[in-house]
XYZ file of C-alpha atoms in Angstrom:
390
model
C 31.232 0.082 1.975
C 29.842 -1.175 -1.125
C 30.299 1.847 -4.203
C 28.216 2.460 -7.150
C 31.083 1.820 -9.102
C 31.466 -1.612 -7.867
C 27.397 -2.190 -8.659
C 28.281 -0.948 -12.438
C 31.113 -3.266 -13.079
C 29.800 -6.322 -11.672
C 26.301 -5.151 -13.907
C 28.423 -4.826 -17.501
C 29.242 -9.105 -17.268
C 25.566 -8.924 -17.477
C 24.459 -9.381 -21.158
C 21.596 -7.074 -22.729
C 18.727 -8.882 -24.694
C 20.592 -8.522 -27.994
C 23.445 -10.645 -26.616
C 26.182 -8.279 -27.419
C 25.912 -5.462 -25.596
C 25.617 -5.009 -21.537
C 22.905 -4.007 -19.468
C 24.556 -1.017 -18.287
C 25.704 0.259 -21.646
C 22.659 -0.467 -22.906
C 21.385 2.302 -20.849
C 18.548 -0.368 -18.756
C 20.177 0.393 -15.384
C 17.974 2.869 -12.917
C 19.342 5.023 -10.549
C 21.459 2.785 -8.240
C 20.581 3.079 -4.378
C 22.781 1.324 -1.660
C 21.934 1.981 2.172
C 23.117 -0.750 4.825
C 24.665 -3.076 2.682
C 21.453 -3.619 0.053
C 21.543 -2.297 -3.211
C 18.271 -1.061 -5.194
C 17.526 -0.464 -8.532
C 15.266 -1.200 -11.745
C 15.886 -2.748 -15.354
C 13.564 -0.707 -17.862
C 13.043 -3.201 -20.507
C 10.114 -3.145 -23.501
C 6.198 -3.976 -22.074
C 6.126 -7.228 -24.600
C 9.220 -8.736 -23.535
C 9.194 -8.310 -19.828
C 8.637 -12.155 -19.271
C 11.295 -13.505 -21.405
C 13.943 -11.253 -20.268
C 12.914 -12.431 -16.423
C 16.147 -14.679 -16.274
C 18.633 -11.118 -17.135
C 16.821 -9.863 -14.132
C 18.016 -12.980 -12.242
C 21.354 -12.433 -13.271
C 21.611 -9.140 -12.481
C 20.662 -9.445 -8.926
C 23.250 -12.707 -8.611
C 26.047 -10.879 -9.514
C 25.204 -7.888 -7.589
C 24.792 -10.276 -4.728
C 28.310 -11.865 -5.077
C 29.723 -8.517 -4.655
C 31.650 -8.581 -1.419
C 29.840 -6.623 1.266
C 26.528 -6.865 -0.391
C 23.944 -8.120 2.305
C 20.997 -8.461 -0.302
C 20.016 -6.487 -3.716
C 16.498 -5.333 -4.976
C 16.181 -5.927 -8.276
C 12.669 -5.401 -10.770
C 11.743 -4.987 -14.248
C 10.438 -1.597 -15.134
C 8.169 -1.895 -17.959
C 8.850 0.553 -20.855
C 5.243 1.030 -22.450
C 4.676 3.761 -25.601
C 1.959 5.822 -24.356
C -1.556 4.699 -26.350
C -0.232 1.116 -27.512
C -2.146 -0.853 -24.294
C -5.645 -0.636 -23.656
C -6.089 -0.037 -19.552
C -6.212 -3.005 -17.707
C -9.142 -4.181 -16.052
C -9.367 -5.189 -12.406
C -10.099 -8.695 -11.841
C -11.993 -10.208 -8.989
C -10.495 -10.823 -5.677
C -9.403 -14.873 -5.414
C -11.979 -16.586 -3.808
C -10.706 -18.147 -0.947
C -12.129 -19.669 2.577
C -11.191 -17.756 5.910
C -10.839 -19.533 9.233
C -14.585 -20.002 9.127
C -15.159 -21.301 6.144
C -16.684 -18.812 4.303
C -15.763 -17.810 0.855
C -15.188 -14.340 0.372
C -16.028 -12.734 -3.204
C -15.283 -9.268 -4.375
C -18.636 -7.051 -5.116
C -18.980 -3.471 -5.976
C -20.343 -0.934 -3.827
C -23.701 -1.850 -5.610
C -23.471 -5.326 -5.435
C -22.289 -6.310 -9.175
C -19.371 -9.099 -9.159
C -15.696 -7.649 -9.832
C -15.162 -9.756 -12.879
C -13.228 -8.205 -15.904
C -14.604 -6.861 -18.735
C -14.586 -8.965 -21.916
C -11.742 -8.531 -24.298
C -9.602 -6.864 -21.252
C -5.890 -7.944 -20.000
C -5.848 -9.189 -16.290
C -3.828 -8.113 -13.807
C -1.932 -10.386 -11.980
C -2.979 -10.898 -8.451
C -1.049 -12.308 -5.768
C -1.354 -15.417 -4.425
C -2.648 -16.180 -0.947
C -4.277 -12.493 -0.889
C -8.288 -12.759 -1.169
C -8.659 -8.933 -1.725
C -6.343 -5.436 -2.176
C -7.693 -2.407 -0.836
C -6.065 1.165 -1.020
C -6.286 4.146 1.407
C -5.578 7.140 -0.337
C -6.043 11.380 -0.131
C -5.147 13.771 -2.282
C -3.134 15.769 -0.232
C -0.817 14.930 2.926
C -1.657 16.102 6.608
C -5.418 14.596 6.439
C -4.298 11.524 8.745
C -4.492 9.001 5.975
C -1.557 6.725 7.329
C -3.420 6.510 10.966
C -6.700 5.820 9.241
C -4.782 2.583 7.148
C -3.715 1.342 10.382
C -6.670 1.448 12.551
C -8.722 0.433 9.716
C -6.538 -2.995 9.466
C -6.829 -3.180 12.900
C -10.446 -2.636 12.791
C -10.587 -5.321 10.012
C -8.722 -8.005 12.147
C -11.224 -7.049 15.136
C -14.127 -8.001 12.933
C -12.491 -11.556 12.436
C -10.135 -11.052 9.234
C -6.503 -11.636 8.234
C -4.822 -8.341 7.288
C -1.450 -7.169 5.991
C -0.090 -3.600 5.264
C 1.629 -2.645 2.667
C 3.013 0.890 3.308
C 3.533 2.589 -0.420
C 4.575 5.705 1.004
C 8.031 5.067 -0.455
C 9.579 8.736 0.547
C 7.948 9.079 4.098
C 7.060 5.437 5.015
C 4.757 5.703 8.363
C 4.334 2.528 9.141
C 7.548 1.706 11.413
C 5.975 3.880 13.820
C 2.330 3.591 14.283
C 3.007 0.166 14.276
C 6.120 0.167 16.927
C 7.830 -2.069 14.778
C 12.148 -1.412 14.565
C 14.308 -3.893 12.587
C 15.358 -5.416 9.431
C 12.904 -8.010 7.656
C 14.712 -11.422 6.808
C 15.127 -12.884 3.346
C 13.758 -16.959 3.091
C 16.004 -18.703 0.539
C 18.070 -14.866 -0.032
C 14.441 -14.683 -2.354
C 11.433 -13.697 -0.500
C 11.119 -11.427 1.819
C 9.848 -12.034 5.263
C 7.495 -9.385 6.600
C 7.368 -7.619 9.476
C 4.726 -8.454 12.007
C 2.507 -6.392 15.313
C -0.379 -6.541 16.813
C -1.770 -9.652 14.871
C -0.567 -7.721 11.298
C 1.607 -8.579 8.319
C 3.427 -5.398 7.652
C 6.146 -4.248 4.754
C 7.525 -0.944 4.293
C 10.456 0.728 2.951
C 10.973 2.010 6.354
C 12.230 -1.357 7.453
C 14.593 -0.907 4.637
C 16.796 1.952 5.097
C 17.224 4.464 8.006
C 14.466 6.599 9.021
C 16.218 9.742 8.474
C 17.277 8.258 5.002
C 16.384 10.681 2.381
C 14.674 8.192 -0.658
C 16.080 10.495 -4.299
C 14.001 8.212 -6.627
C 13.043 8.827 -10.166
C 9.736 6.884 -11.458
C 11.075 3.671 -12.294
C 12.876 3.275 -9.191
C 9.555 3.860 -6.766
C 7.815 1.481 -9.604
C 9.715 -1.406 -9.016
C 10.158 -0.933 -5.230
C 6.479 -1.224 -4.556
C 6.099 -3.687 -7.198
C 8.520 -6.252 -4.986
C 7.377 -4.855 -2.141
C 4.169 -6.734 -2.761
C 4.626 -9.439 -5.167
C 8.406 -10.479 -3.446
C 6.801 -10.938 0.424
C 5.738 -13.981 2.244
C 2.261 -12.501 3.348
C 1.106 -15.943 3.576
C -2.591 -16.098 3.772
C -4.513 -12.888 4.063
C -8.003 -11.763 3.780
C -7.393 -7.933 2.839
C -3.914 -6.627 2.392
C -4.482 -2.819 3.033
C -2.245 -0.588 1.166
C -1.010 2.926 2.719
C -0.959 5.038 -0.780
C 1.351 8.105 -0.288
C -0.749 11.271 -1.054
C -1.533 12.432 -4.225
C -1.605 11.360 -7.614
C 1.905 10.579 -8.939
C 3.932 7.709 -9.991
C 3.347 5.528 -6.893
C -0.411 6.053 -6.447
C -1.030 5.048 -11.127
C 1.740 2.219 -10.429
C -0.456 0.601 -7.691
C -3.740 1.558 -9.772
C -2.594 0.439 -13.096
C -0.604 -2.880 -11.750
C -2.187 -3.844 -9.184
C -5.195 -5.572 -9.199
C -6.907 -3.595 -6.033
C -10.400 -4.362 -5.766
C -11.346 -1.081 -4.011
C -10.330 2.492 -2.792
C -10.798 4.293 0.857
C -10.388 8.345 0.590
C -9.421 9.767 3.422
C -10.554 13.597 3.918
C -10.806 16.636 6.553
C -13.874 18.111 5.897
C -12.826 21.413 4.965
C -13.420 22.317 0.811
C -9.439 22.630 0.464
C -8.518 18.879 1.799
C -12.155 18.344 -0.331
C -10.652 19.482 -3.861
C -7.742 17.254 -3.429
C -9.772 14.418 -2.674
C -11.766 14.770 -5.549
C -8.392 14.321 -7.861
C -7.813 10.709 -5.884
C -11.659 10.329 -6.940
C -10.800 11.074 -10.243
C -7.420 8.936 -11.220
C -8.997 5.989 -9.493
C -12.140 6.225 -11.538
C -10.189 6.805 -14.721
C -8.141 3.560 -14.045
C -11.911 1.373 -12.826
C -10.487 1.006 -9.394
C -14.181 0.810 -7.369
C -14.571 3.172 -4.725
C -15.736 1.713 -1.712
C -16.121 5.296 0.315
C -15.032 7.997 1.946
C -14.067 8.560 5.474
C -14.259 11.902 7.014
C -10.927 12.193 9.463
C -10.703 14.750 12.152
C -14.428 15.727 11.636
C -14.999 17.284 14.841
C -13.022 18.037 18.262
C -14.851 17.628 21.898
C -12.734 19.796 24.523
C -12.281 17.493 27.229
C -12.437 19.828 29.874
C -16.381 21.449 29.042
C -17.498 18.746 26.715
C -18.005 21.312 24.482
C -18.071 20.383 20.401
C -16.236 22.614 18.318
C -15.828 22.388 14.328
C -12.480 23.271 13.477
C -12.636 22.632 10.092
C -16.104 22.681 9.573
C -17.982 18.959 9.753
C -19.855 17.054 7.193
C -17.969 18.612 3.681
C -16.921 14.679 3.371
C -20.313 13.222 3.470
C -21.790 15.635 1.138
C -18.982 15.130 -1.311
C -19.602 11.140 -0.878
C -23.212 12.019 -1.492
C -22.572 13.980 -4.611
C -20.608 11.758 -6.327
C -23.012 8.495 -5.431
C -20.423 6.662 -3.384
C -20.683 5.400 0.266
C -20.024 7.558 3.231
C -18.427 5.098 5.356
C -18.125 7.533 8.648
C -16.543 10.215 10.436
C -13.490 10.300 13.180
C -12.987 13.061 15.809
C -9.981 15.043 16.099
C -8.390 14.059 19.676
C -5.250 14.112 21.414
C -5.572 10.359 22.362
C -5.392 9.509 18.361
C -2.640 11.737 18.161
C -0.611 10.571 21.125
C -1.193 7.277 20.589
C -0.519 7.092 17.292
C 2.940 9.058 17.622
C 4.098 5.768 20.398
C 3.528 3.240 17.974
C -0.194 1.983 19.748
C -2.966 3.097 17.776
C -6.043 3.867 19.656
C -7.638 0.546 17.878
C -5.185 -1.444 20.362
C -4.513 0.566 22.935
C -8.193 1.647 23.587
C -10.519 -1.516 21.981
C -13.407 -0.350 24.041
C -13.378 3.056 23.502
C -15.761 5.413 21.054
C -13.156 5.982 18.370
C -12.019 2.643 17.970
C -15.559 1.859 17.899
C -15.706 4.399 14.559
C -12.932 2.529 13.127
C -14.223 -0.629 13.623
C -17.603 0.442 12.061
C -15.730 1.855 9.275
C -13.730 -1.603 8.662
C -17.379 -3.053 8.983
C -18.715 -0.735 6.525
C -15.513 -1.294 3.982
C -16.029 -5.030 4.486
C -19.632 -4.980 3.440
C -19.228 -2.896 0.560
C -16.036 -5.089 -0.597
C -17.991 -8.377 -0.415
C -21.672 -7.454 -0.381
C -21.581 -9.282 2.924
C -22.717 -7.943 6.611
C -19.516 -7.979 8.758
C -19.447 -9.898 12.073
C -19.889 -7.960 14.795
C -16.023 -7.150 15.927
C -15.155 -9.043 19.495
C -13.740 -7.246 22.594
C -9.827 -8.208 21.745
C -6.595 -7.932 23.738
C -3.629 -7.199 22.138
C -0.323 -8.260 23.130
């Protein structure tokens, strides 16, 4: 078993960007988290110098990875910004690129304008091979935002595009199993990491990572630089939409991805009752605040249908979602049932999307994936296919 202690010593040889003291008694050294053999942590280092000081963050990780019984280290600058020296970065457009077809794909607002930053503003960097970065978010947990991600990538690939996951729920990662997916990702080169892959997606998630029943204590910094590798440090190859699983609410995860990333729209995910509704509206809030474009909101578990009468009942109510959408001048992009089948499904790692292509709710995902689509591009999505999965 590889110690913290062991992480620390090897860390000290590591010089500090004044040359004479070490990185660890300089006081730059996160947290330090070792399950299976990997070892995690951050290097908090000034906003301006983050670049130059990239080679002390190769360093570190090489001599962490020399220590004996070390299968592979995660290693990322944390950048340590004084609050009101940086104005917010804009969100530049998503990289034009040609799918399968042949058509470009360019980023619009939900009204049509280009995504091009505003004059004067810093970029953020995007990542290559990725035409466009979309978050699913809530503002609360229990609203079935994870199953909603999934069957909305799933919807996407039906309509014809190439989609990747990128589960940001660093503390309760979901996506091992709704996607039925067990196993440790591979490194190429001991660099990149490989990502996981079912149904036709690209998936990465901290789940693959550690054990399920791992309990992640992470500060800040720590969740920072995770889901900052966890996207830039992956071979997702080339992808239309990368869809991003946002853990609920509106902490350190949910302004890392915001502020760093450069997403180029947000999907809230709501019950329609006016408590689930309030929470929502703080999602609505940070991403406006940080000019992340919403592209709508999806009412989840809007009504149930007994099976046995065919009777419609409104458990919590139906419709709060649409009106809030309404209000606020964004698109409603539609409304799921609550039904066992979801549930069930979901639970053994086959989301309806796959395991029931044909049926009425994966028909409302698929129009919602439509609907997300057209308001991402300005474009009318292709009518999704009858698909088999395997």
């Amino acid at each position: 078993m590889v110690s913290r202690e062991q992480v620390t010593d090897a860390l000290k040889t590591v010089r500090g960007p004044d040359l004479e003291s070490n990185i660890v008694d300089l006081g730059m050294v996160s947290d330090i988290f070792i399950s299976d053999g990997k070892v995690y942590f951050s290097l908090t280092v000034p906003a301006e110098r983050a670049k130059e000081l990239e080679p002390m963050r190769q360093a570190a990780e090489r001599v962490v990875k020399n220590i004996e019984g070390v299968k592979g280290a995660m290693v990322a600058l944390t950048a340590d910004k004084k609050p009101g020296t940086a104005a917010p970065a804009a969100r530049p457009a998503p990289a034009a690129h040609h799918d399968h077809k042949g058509h470009e794909h360019h980023g619009h607002d939900h009204k049509g304008h280009s995504h091009g930053a505003a004059p004067g503003r810093p970029q953020k960097a995007g990542v290559p091979g990725i035409g466009a970065i979309i978050a699913v978010a809530s503002g609360k947990g229990g609203v079935g935002k994870s199953t909603t991600a999934v069957n909305l990538a799933l919807g996407l690939k039906a309509n014809g595009l190439r989609v990747g996951i990128l589960d940001a729920d660093i503390y309760g990662p979901s996506m091992p199993r709704l996607l039925k997916i067990s196993g440790r990702p591979t490194q190429i080169d001991g660099k990149i990491i490989q990502p996981m892959e079912n149904y036709g997606i690209k998936v990465m998630s901290m789940g693959f990572l550690v054990d399920e029943e791992t309990a992640m204590i992470w500060r800040g910094p720590m969740v920072q630089s995770a889901l900052l590798q966890m996207l830039r440090e992956v071979a997702w190859g080339e992808l239309d939409v990368l869809v991003v699983d946002m853990p609920p609410g509106t902490g350190d995860a949910q302004l890392t991805m915001a502020q760093q990333v450069p997403l180029a729209g947000a999907v809230i995910v709501s019950t329609p009752q006016d408590l689930a509704l309030i929470d929502a509206r703080k999602a609505i809030t940070m991403f406006r605040k940080v000019e992340v474009p919403l592209l709508g909101v999806v009412e989840n578990m809007s009504y149930f249908i007994a099976p046995d009468t065919g009777t419609r009942y409104d458990i919590f109510g139906h419709g709060g979602a649409r009106a809030e959408a309404n209000r606020i001048g964004v698109p409603f992009l539609g409304e799921v049932p609550l039904t066992m089948a979801i549930r069930e499904l979901s639970d053994a790692g086959t989301p309806i999307t796959v395991s029931e292509p044909d049926g009425p709710q994966a028909k409302a995902y698929c129009d919602i994936a439509a609907a997300v689509w057209s308001e991402l591009t300005g474009k009318t999505a292709r009518k999704a296919p009858n698909l088999v999965f395997e």
